[in-house]
Amino acid sequence: AGTSANRATPSDSFNTTADNGNNKQKRRSAFIFRGTRCDDDKNFAIRELLSTEFDVDRYAIAEGARFLRYSIAINTAKGYLFNNLSTNCCKLMYARCYEMPKHNRQKTGNNIIGNDPTGLNEAAFMKVVGFDKSKAELHYAHLDNTVDQAVYCILADHVWKSIVLCIRGSLSLDDYVVNLQVDPEMLDQLGAEYDFDGDGEYCHGGYLARAKWICQDLNRHGILDLLLNKKTGKYPDYSLRVTGHSLGAGTAAPVAVMLRGQYPNLRCLCYAPPGGLFSDRLATRCRSFVTTYVLNTDLVPRISTQTVERLRDEVLQTIARIKVPKQLVFQIHRGGKKLSELPFGLKDLLHDADAIPDSTFKAQLNRFEERQRERQQHTSEIPLHPPGKFIHLVKTMSSREQRAFHQGIFNCFTCDRFVAQDKYAPRYAAMSDFDDILVSSTLISDHMVETVEQAFMFAAEAFGVDPSEPPHSMPAECSAVNAD
């Protein structure tokens, strides 16, 4: 239901007036579904679609597509091989044995820290980024991965005149341990240390610990100062961009908050960050320099303690409402049929929510709900949210039903991560759009960074932008917002 309900099609859209410089132009908007219950008007909203007529919209798509590739590259050899084991193994060996020596890319000095004796991690990184030093140049990489230490790198993007700090997402057991450290930590003392308003603000404990370590590592090596110092830096006119995917995005946002006092023009690009990251006020305030990109029904930006508990309660309530034997429900689910294709309707399957008959399960559910209410009275849970300004890439067309047989086999072997036929429409979203987990067949595959890349490739082509080319200039709307 979530997949089809989130589609923003031209027939659903209408025009609204928006400013673009001194001229007023029309920006299309669309009704979108943002909740779990179709019968609740609060689960529907009107959101503006990005338009090719606006420079700020084209810039947002080009910027997102450009810097996403660094989040792919930082996955190093492990991620590169997972992308396509059958062919990338040969490509990686070719890059290490031929392309790196040819372009003088062997490790020099202490710019790469970590266990990379074969050079395959560096080769995989540069294979994605490119070996041309005039376009991108790796300056530092930390490849050791523990619960306390993150994998990240610093490189110079000469095309977009940016120093990029890119943080890796979840690729190890240590990373998943960090994801589970969900207890919020106060930011008041950290705010005083890094010159931002942290009074009454909270952050996910695991990601905050990683962010603190990265900032300490940056200070220890002084890499950013060597590159960006206005008097002695190698690239004093470059801007700083902090980026990451998934756990990397969850770490990039607090790193950006901590570094912005030193680098006021900093921009942070978060791809599919975890939903339980910042407290409400901080998640809203950082929208002036943090942009979050979410693909369709991606689970991770919607997952937090509150949304998981809400989904649990709705599932239990639905089980209590079922009229027919549970075996029939599983047969319907396994058959893959839509509700409209069945000889009966939803009312034939479920009792009304206020007319659930007494049963052993209903009595157990009532006791469980009472215990949860008692627990909530004695605990003060702090809601956490994804950060920044949101751009939501919504699926507008899927060719799954018309997919050729060989394409189906291909997607089976690649975990259904590459569906080139799918098309997406980017829209501006609100934080409340991600307050519920949408159960769909793509809630996991929409989170894969390769799927996000495919969506950005389509969006960039549709908007007529080439991320490999330098932008003409940052639109005035971006500059104004970033200066807030």
Short mmCIF file of C-alpha atoms in Angstrom, two decimals:
data_model
loop_
_atom_site.label_atom_id
_atom_site.label_comp_id
_atom_site.label_asym_id
_atom_site.label_seq_id
_atom_site.Cartn_x
_atom_site.Cartn_y
_atom_site.Cartn_z
CA ALA A 1 0.00 0.00 0.00
CA GLY A 2 2.84 2.35 0.82
CA THR A 3 4.47 2.04 -2.60
CA SER A 4 1.40 2.85 -4.66
CA ALA A 5 0.10 5.46 -2.25
CA ASN A 6 3.33 7.45 -2.42
CA ARG A 7 3.20 7.87 -6.16
CA ALA A 8 3.05 11.47 -7.33
CA THR A 9 1.71 11.37 -10.85
CA PRO A 10 0.99 14.32 -13.18
CA SER A 11 -2.74 13.65 -12.89
CA ASP A 12 -2.51 14.19 -9.13
CA SER A 13 -0.64 17.48 -9.40
CA PHE A 14 -1.69 21.08 -9.71
CA ASN A 15 0.09 24.40 -9.93
CA THR A 16 1.08 26.70 -7.10
CA THR A 17 2.88 30.04 -7.30
CA ALA A 18 6.47 30.31 -6.11
CA ASP A 19 9.19 32.95 -6.37
CA ASN A 20 12.22 32.45 -8.61
CA GLY A 21 14.31 35.58 -8.40
CA ASN A 22 12.17 38.59 -9.32
CA ASN A 23 9.67 36.56 -11.31
CA LYS A 24 6.80 34.45 -10.01
CA GLN A 25 6.55 31.06 -11.63
CA LYS A 26 4.30 28.08 -11.21
CA ARG A 27 5.51 25.13 -9.18
CA ARG A 28 3.55 21.91 -9.36
CA SER A 29 2.34 20.24 -6.19
CA ALA A 30 0.85 16.85 -5.45
CA PHE A 31 -1.23 15.04 -2.87
CA ILE A 32 0.90 12.46 -1.08
CA PHE A 33 0.18 9.72 1.43
CA ARG A 34 2.43 9.88 4.47
CA GLY A 35 0.91 7.51 7.04
CA THR A 36 -0.30 3.98 7.57
CA ARG A 37 -4.09 4.45 7.47
CA CYS A 38 -5.83 5.54 4.28
CA ASP A 39 -9.04 6.46 6.15
CA ASP A 40 -7.35 9.24 8.15
CA ASP A 41 -7.22 12.67 6.51
CA LYS A 42 -4.14 13.55 8.58
CA ASN A 43 -2.15 11.00 6.58
CA PHE A 44 -2.52 13.03 3.39
CA ALA A 45 -0.63 16.24 2.62
CA ILE A 46 0.24 18.60 -0.23
CA ARG A 47 3.92 18.76 -1.17
CA GLU A 48 5.74 20.79 -3.81
CA LEU A 49 7.47 18.93 -6.63
CA LEU A 50 10.93 20.00 -7.75
CA SER A 51 10.79 21.70 -11.13
CA THR A 52 13.21 22.03 -14.03
CA GLU A 53 12.26 25.72 -14.20
CA PHE A 54 13.96 26.54 -10.91
CA ASP A 55 17.74 26.84 -10.63
CA VAL A 56 17.65 25.86 -6.97
CA ASP A 57 15.83 22.62 -7.84
CA ARG A 58 18.22 21.69 -10.63
CA TYR A 59 21.14 22.47 -8.34
CA ALA A 60 19.72 20.23 -5.60
CA ILE A 61 19.46 17.27 -8.00
CA ALA A 62 22.92 17.86 -9.50
CA GLU A 63 24.51 18.26 -6.07
CA GLY A 64 22.81 15.14 -4.73
CA ALA A 65 23.85 13.05 -7.74
CA ARG A 66 27.41 14.37 -7.71
CA PHE A 67 28.29 13.70 -4.08
CA LEU A 68 26.41 10.41 -3.78
CA ARG A 69 29.23 8.67 -5.65
CA TYR A 70 31.62 9.41 -2.78
CA SER A 71 29.28 7.57 -0.43
CA ILE A 72 29.51 4.63 -2.84
CA ALA A 73 33.29 4.90 -3.14
CA ILE A 74 33.93 4.93 0.62
CA ASN A 75 32.49 1.40 0.82
CA THR A 76 35.96 0.40 -0.48
CA ALA A 77 36.73 -3.09 -1.78
CA LYS A 78 34.05 -4.82 0.29
CA GLY A 79 31.27 -2.68 -1.13
CA TYR A 80 32.73 -2.64 -4.64
CA LEU A 81 32.82 -6.43 -4.81
CA PHE A 82 29.34 -6.78 -3.29
CA ASN A 83 28.02 -4.54 -6.03
CA ASN A 84 28.76 -7.21 -8.63
CA LEU A 85 31.03 -10.05 -7.58
CA SER A 86 31.21 -11.72 -11.00
CA THR A 87 32.79 -8.81 -12.90
CA ASN A 88 34.05 -6.34 -10.31
CA CYS A 89 36.66 -8.76 -9.00
CA CYS A 90 38.46 -8.58 -12.37
CA LYS A 91 37.91 -4.82 -12.60
CA LEU A 92 39.35 -4.30 -9.13
CA MET A 93 42.48 -6.34 -9.88
CA TYR A 94 42.95 -4.41 -13.14
CA ALA A 95 42.62 -1.11 -11.26
CA ARG A 96 45.15 -2.17 -8.62
CA CYS A 97 47.74 -3.71 -10.94
CA TYR A 98 47.51 -1.35 -13.92
CA GLU A 99 45.53 1.85 -13.37
CA MET A 100 47.00 2.81 -9.98
CA PRO A 101 50.65 2.52 -11.15
CA LYS A 102 49.79 4.28 -14.40
CA HIS A 103 48.29 7.27 -12.60
CA ASN A 104 50.82 7.22 -9.78
CA ARG A 105 48.18 6.34 -7.23
CA GLN A 106 50.24 4.21 -4.87
CA LYS A 107 49.99 5.03 -1.18
CA THR A 108 52.23 7.92 -0.18
CA GLY A 109 53.13 8.99 3.34
CA ASN A 110 50.47 8.55 6.00
CA ASN A 111 47.48 9.72 3.99
CA ILE A 112 45.84 6.28 4.28
CA ILE A 113 45.51 4.85 7.78
CA GLY A 114 44.28 1.31 8.25
CA ASN A 115 44.73 -2.24 7.12
CA ASP A 116 45.18 -1.94 3.36
CA PRO A 117 48.44 -3.79 2.62
CA THR A 118 47.31 -4.86 -0.86
CA GLY A 119 46.04 -1.43 -1.88
CA LEU A 120 42.70 -2.91 -2.96
CA ASN A 121 40.63 -0.55 -0.81
CA GLU A 122 42.30 2.49 -2.34
CA ALA A 123 41.96 0.98 -5.81
CA ALA A 124 38.23 0.34 -5.28
CA PHE A 125 37.75 3.89 -4.00
CA MET A 126 39.53 5.49 -6.96
CA LYS A 127 37.83 3.13 -9.41
CA VAL A 128 34.51 4.71 -8.42
CA VAL A 129 35.76 8.28 -8.04
CA GLY A 130 38.15 8.27 -11.01
CA PHE A 131 41.92 8.34 -11.34
CA ASP A 132 42.13 11.82 -12.88
CA LYS A 133 43.80 14.05 -10.28
CA SER A 134 42.52 17.17 -12.02
CA LYS A 135 38.95 16.15 -11.05
CA ALA A 136 39.27 14.38 -7.71
CA GLU A 137 42.20 13.89 -5.38
CA LEU A 138 42.31 11.73 -2.26
CA HIS A 139 44.10 13.42 0.65
CA TYR A 140 43.31 11.26 3.66
CA ALA A 141 41.52 8.01 4.45
CA HIS A 142 40.96 6.21 7.73
CA LEU A 143 40.11 2.57 7.03
CA ASP A 144 40.23 1.03 10.52
CA ASN A 145 36.74 0.12 11.69
CA THR A 146 35.79 -0.46 15.33
CA VAL A 147 32.82 0.47 17.49
CA ASP A 148 34.56 3.73 18.37
CA GLN A 149 36.31 4.47 15.06
CA ALA A 150 34.63 5.15 11.72
CA VAL A 151 35.81 4.61 8.16
CA TYR A 152 35.96 7.99 6.42
CA CYS A 153 38.01 9.94 3.90
CA ILE A 154 38.82 13.48 2.82
CA LEU A 155 39.24 14.36 -0.83
CA ALA A 156 39.26 17.41 -3.06
CA ASP A 157 36.57 17.63 -5.73
CA HIS A 158 38.14 20.05 -8.20
CA VAL A 159 35.11 20.08 -10.49
CA TRP A 160 32.77 21.39 -7.79
CA LYS A 161 35.61 23.15 -5.88
CA SER A 162 34.82 21.31 -2.66
CA ILE A 163 36.66 19.49 0.08
CA VAL A 164 34.55 16.39 0.76
CA LEU A 165 34.46 14.60 4.10
CA CYS A 166 32.72 11.30 3.37
CA ILE A 167 31.73 8.79 6.07
CA ARG A 168 30.99 5.12 5.38
CA GLY A 169 27.68 3.46 6.21
CA SER A 170 27.05 0.06 7.83
CA LEU A 171 29.31 -2.68 6.50
CA SER A 172 30.51 -4.49 9.64
CA LEU A 173 29.25 -5.91 12.92
CA ASP A 174 30.82 -2.97 14.74
CA ASP A 175 28.70 -0.59 12.65
CA TYR A 176 25.49 -2.41 13.60
CA VAL A 177 26.46 -2.19 17.27
CA VAL A 178 26.66 1.59 16.81
CA ASN A 179 23.21 1.60 15.19
CA LEU A 180 21.76 -0.06 18.29
CA GLN A 181 23.12 2.53 20.73
CA VAL A 182 19.85 4.45 20.51
CA ASP A 183 19.84 6.22 23.89
CA PRO A 184 19.84 10.01 23.29
CA GLU A 185 22.70 12.11 24.66
CA MET A 186 22.50 15.77 25.63
CA LEU A 187 24.41 18.30 23.53
CA ASP A 188 24.69 21.23 25.95
CA GLN A 189 28.38 20.71 26.82
CA LEU A 190 29.26 19.78 23.25
CA GLY A 191 27.56 22.94 22.02
CA ALA A 192 29.73 25.07 24.28
CA GLU A 193 32.84 23.27 23.02
CA TYR A 194 32.01 23.57 19.32
CA ASP A 195 30.15 26.90 19.35
CA PHE A 196 26.56 25.89 18.60
CA ASP A 197 23.36 26.07 20.62
CA GLY A 198 23.05 22.65 22.22
CA ASP A 199 20.89 23.60 25.20
CA GLY A 200 18.02 21.15 25.50
CA GLU A 201 19.10 19.29 22.36
CA TYR A 202 19.72 15.55 21.99
CA CYS A 203 21.39 13.21 19.50
CA HIS A 204 21.50 9.44 18.94
CA GLY A 205 24.24 8.19 21.29
CA GLY A 206 26.02 5.86 18.88
CA TYR A 207 26.26 8.32 15.99
CA LEU A 208 27.29 11.13 18.32
CA ALA A 209 30.19 9.04 19.67
CA ARG A 210 31.38 8.39 16.11
CA ALA A 211 31.05 12.10 15.26
CA LYS A 212 33.12 13.11 18.30
CA TRP A 213 35.86 10.69 17.34
CA ILE A 214 35.97 11.97 13.74
CA CYS A 215 36.29 15.58 14.89
CA GLN A 216 39.07 14.57 17.28
CA ASP A 217 40.84 12.70 14.48
CA LEU A 218 40.51 15.74 12.21
CA ASN A 219 42.08 17.95 14.87
CA ARG A 220 44.83 15.39 15.50
CA HIS A 221 45.94 15.31 11.85
CA GLY A 222 44.97 18.87 10.91
CA ILE A 223 43.90 17.82 7.41
CA LEU A 224 41.05 20.32 7.00
CA ASP A 225 43.21 23.19 8.16
CA LEU A 226 45.92 22.24 5.66
CA LEU A 227 43.36 22.29 2.87
CA LEU A 228 40.92 25.08 3.79
CA ASN A 229 42.84 27.61 5.88
CA LYS A 230 42.19 31.03 4.34
CA LYS A 231 45.85 32.08 4.62
CA THR A 232 47.91 28.92 4.38
CA GLY A 233 45.50 26.31 3.00
CA LYS A 234 46.01 24.53 -0.28
CA TYR A 235 42.44 25.29 -1.42
CA PRO A 236 41.31 28.36 0.55
CA ASP A 237 38.47 29.14 -1.87
CA TYR A 238 36.92 25.66 -1.71
CA SER A 239 33.82 24.90 0.36
CA LEU A 240 33.45 21.97 2.78
CA ARG A 241 30.85 19.28 2.19
CA VAL A 242 30.15 16.50 4.68
CA THR A 243 28.31 13.49 3.28
CA GLY A 244 27.39 9.89 3.97
CA HIS A 245 24.78 7.19 3.41
CA SER A 246 22.77 5.42 6.13
CA LEU A 247 24.96 5.21 9.25
CA GLY A 248 27.40 7.50 7.43
CA ALA A 249 24.65 10.09 7.06
CA GLY A 250 23.69 9.66 10.71
CA THR A 251 27.29 10.48 11.63
CA ALA A 252 27.73 13.22 9.01
CA ALA A 253 24.92 15.39 10.43
CA PRO A 254 26.38 15.79 13.96
CA VAL A 255 29.86 16.23 12.44
CA ALA A 256 28.45 19.06 10.32
CA VAL A 257 26.83 20.68 13.36
CA MET A 258 30.13 20.50 15.24
CA LEU A 259 32.24 21.88 12.35
CA ARG A 260 29.94 24.63 11.13
CA GLY A 261 31.22 27.15 13.66
CA GLN A 262 34.66 26.83 12.08
CA TYR A 263 33.41 26.52 8.48
CA PRO A 264 30.28 28.71 8.08
CA ASN A 265 29.79 27.78 4.40
CA LEU A 266 29.70 24.06 5.17
CA ARG A 267 26.99 21.96 3.51
CA CYS A 268 25.92 18.48 4.61
CA LEU A 269 24.31 15.94 2.29
CA CYS A 270 22.63 13.03 4.07
CA TYR A 271 21.47 10.07 1.99
CA ALA A 272 18.89 7.91 3.80
CA PRO A 273 19.91 8.91 7.35
CA PRO A 274 18.41 7.05 10.32
CA GLY A 275 15.12 8.47 11.53
CA GLY A 276 16.08 8.64 15.22
CA LEU A 277 18.93 11.16 15.03
CA PHE A 278 18.23 14.68 16.35
CA SER A 279 15.72 16.17 18.76
CA ASP A 280 12.93 18.16 17.13
CA ARG A 281 14.34 21.69 17.36
CA LEU A 282 17.85 20.79 16.22
CA ALA A 283 16.55 18.65 13.34
CA THR A 284 14.58 21.69 12.14
CA ARG A 285 17.24 24.34 12.76
CA CYS A 286 19.94 22.55 10.79
CA ARG A 287 17.86 22.64 7.59
CA SER A 288 19.82 25.76 6.55
CA PHE A 289 22.91 23.62 5.84
CA VAL A 290 21.73 19.96 5.91
CA THR A 291 19.85 18.36 3.01
CA THR A 292 18.41 14.88 3.46
CA TYR A 293 17.58 12.71 0.44
CA VAL A 294 15.11 9.83 0.92
CA LEU A 295 14.16 7.27 -1.73
CA ASN A 296 10.50 6.22 -1.92
CA THR A 297 9.50 3.94 1.02
CA ASP A 298 13.00 3.52 2.48
CA LEU A 299 12.68 2.05 5.97
CA VAL A 300 15.75 3.60 7.63
CA PRO A 301 14.76 7.34 7.60
CA ARG A 302 11.44 6.30 9.14
CA ILE A 303 12.83 4.04 11.85
CA SER A 304 13.05 5.26 15.42
CA THR A 305 11.93 4.04 18.81
CA GLN A 306 8.60 5.80 18.42
CA THR A 307 7.82 4.59 14.89
CA VAL A 308 8.78 0.99 15.70
CA GLU A 309 6.51 0.97 18.75
CA ARG A 310 3.68 2.50 16.70
CA LEU A 311 4.06 -0.14 13.99
CA ARG A 312 4.13 -2.89 16.64
CA ASP A 313 0.87 -1.62 18.15
CA GLU A 314 -0.82 -1.40 14.75
CA VAL A 315 0.24 -4.92 13.81
CA LEU A 316 -1.08 -6.34 17.08
CA GLN A 317 -4.35 -4.46 16.70
CA THR A 318 -4.73 -5.74 13.15
CA ILE A 319 -4.17 -9.33 14.29
CA ALA A 320 -6.90 -8.89 16.88
CA ARG A 321 -9.29 -7.57 14.22
CA ILE A 322 -8.89 -10.49 11.80
CA LYS A 323 -12.18 -12.36 11.25
CA VAL A 324 -10.95 -15.25 9.12
CA PRO A 325 -8.41 -17.97 9.96
CA LYS A 326 -4.84 -16.64 9.93
CA GLN A 327 -3.95 -19.34 7.38
CA LEU A 328 -6.17 -17.62 4.82
CA VAL A 329 -4.39 -14.32 5.40
CA PHE A 330 -0.99 -15.94 4.78
CA GLN A 331 -2.31 -17.59 1.60
CA ILE A 332 -3.48 -14.21 0.32
CA HIS A 333 -0.11 -12.67 1.15
CA ARG A 334 1.88 -15.46 -0.48
CA GLY A 335 -0.32 -15.33 -3.57
CA GLY A 336 0.73 -11.74 -4.20
CA LYS A 337 -2.79 -10.63 -5.14
CA LYS A 338 -4.09 -7.15 -4.57
CA LEU A 339 -7.13 -6.66 -2.38
CA SER A 340 -9.11 -5.45 -5.39
CA GLU A 341 -8.49 -8.80 -7.11
CA LEU A 342 -10.02 -10.87 -4.29
CA PRO A 343 -13.69 -11.98 -4.25
CA PHE A 344 -14.18 -10.25 -0.88
CA GLY A 345 -13.32 -6.88 0.61
CA LEU A 346 -11.45 -5.57 3.63
CA LYS A 347 -14.61 -5.60 5.77
CA ASP A 348 -14.90 -9.34 5.18
CA LEU A 349 -11.41 -9.81 6.63
CA LEU A 350 -11.34 -7.38 9.58
CA HIS A 351 -13.62 -6.37 12.42
CA ASP A 352 -14.14 -2.66 12.98
CA ALA A 353 -11.53 -1.21 15.32
CA ASP A 354 -14.16 -0.40 17.96
CA ALA A 355 -15.96 -3.75 17.65
CA ILE A 356 -13.26 -6.35 18.29
CA PRO A 357 -14.86 -9.43 19.92
CA ASP A 358 -13.52 -10.86 23.16
CA SER A 359 -10.87 -13.56 22.84
CA THR A 360 -7.81 -14.89 24.63
CA PHE A 361 -5.55 -12.86 22.33
CA LYS A 362 -7.65 -9.71 22.91
CA ALA A 363 -7.31 -10.12 26.68
CA GLN A 364 -3.55 -10.61 26.40
CA LEU A 365 -3.31 -7.56 24.13
CA ASN A 366 -5.24 -5.41 26.63
CA ARG A 367 -2.83 -6.44 29.41
CA PHE A 368 0.17 -5.68 27.19
CA GLU A 369 -1.17 -2.23 26.28
CA GLU A 370 -1.82 -1.45 29.94
CA ARG A 371 1.76 -2.35 30.84
CA GLN A 372 3.06 -0.14 28.03
CA ARG A 373 1.03 2.80 29.31
CA GLU A 374 2.42 2.27 32.81
CA ARG A 375 5.95 2.12 31.45
CA GLN A 376 5.50 5.36 29.50
CA GLN A 377 4.28 7.13 32.63
CA HIS A 378 7.51 6.30 34.46
CA THR A 379 9.90 7.01 31.57
CA SER A 380 10.50 10.20 29.58
CA GLU A 381 11.20 9.22 26.00
CA ILE A 382 12.76 11.90 23.80
CA PRO A 383 11.52 11.75 20.20
CA LEU A 384 14.34 11.85 17.64
CA HIS A 385 13.96 12.75 13.97
CA PRO A 386 15.92 12.80 10.70
CA PRO A 387 17.71 16.11 10.09
CA GLY A 388 17.51 19.06 7.74
CA LYS A 389 15.61 19.92 4.59
CA PHE A 390 14.04 16.91 2.88
CA ILE A 391 14.00 15.91 -0.78
CA HIS A 392 11.93 12.77 -1.30
CA LEU A 393 12.36 10.81 -4.53
CA VAL A 394 8.93 9.21 -5.02
CA LYS A 395 8.40 6.33 -7.40
CA THR A 396 6.01 7.40 -10.16
CA MET A 397 6.20 4.34 -12.41
CA SER A 398 7.26 0.74 -11.96
CA SER A 399 7.52 -1.86 -14.71
CA ARG A 400 7.67 -4.86 -12.41
CA GLU A 401 4.59 -6.46 -13.95
CA GLN A 402 5.94 -5.96 -17.47
CA ARG A 403 9.49 -7.00 -16.65
CA ALA A 404 11.10 -9.43 -19.05
CA PHE A 405 12.03 -12.89 -17.79
CA HIS A 406 15.79 -12.31 -18.04
CA GLN A 407 15.42 -9.03 -16.12
CA GLY A 408 13.60 -10.89 -13.35
CA ILE A 409 16.41 -13.45 -13.12
CA PHE A 410 18.99 -10.66 -13.02
CA ASN A 411 17.21 -8.86 -10.19
CA CYS A 412 16.85 -12.11 -8.30
CA PHE A 413 20.64 -12.56 -8.25
CA THR A 414 21.24 -8.91 -7.31
CA CYS A 415 18.75 -8.80 -4.42
CA ASP A 416 16.37 -6.74 -6.59
CA ARG A 417 18.59 -3.67 -6.21
CA PHE A 418 18.71 -2.65 -9.88
CA VAL A 419 15.34 -1.86 -11.40
CA ALA A 420 16.25 0.43 -14.27
CA GLN A 421 12.64 0.71 -15.43
CA ASP A 422 11.50 2.53 -12.30
CA LYS A 423 10.98 6.28 -12.57
CA TYR A 424 10.99 8.84 -9.77
CA ALA A 425 9.74 12.36 -9.12
CA PRO A 426 11.62 14.45 -6.51
CA ARG A 427 9.51 16.51 -4.14
CA TYR A 428 10.10 18.63 -1.06
CA ALA A 429 8.98 16.80 2.07
CA ALA A 430 8.36 17.63 5.70
CA MET A 431 9.73 15.91 8.78
CA SER A 432 6.23 14.62 9.59
CA ASP A 433 6.18 12.67 6.31
CA PHE A 434 8.56 10.17 7.91
CA ASP A 435 6.73 9.70 11.21
CA ASP A 436 5.36 6.31 10.13
CA ILE A 437 6.95 3.17 8.74
CA LEU A 438 5.38 2.34 5.37
CA VAL A 439 5.24 -1.40 4.81
CA SER A 440 6.01 -2.12 1.15
CA SER A 441 7.88 -4.61 -0.99
CA THR A 442 10.73 -2.11 -1.53
CA LEU A 443 11.30 -0.75 1.98
CA ILE A 444 14.71 -2.54 2.11
CA SER A 445 15.82 -2.27 -1.52
CA ASP A 446 15.01 1.47 -1.52
CA HIS A 447 17.72 1.87 1.11
CA MET A 448 20.52 0.25 -0.95
CA VAL A 449 22.95 2.91 -2.10
CA GLU A 450 23.07 1.46 -5.63
CA THR A 451 19.28 1.82 -5.91
CA VAL A 452 19.56 5.42 -4.74
CA GLU A 453 22.18 5.97 -7.43
CA GLN A 454 19.84 4.62 -10.12
CA ALA A 455 17.10 7.01 -8.95
CA PHE A 456 19.48 9.98 -9.06
CA MET A 457 20.66 9.02 -12.54
CA PHE A 458 17.06 9.11 -13.74
CA ALA A 459 16.36 12.40 -11.93
CA ALA A 460 19.51 14.05 -13.29
CA GLU A 461 18.59 13.05 -16.84
CA ALA A 462 15.02 14.25 -16.37
CA PHE A 463 16.22 17.62 -15.03
CA GLY A 464 18.83 17.99 -17.76
CA VAL A 465 21.80 18.30 -15.39
CA ASP A 466 25.20 16.65 -15.66
CA PRO A 467 26.75 16.04 -12.21
CA SER A 468 30.17 15.49 -13.81
CA GLU A 469 30.20 19.11 -15.01
CA PRO A 470 30.88 22.09 -12.73
CA PRO A 471 27.79 24.04 -11.63
CA HIS A 472 27.42 27.50 -13.11
CA SER A 473 27.05 28.92 -9.58
CA MET A 474 25.25 28.20 -6.36
CA PRO A 475 21.70 29.59 -6.68
CA ALA A 476 20.93 32.64 -4.57
CA GLU A 477 18.29 30.64 -2.67
CA CYS A 478 20.96 28.16 -1.51
CA SER A 479 23.43 30.88 -0.59
CA ALA A 480 20.80 32.77 1.40
CA VAL A 481 19.66 29.71 3.29
CA ASN A 482 23.20 28.59 4.00
CA ALA A 483 24.02 31.97 5.47
CA ASP A 484 21.24 31.77 8.10
#
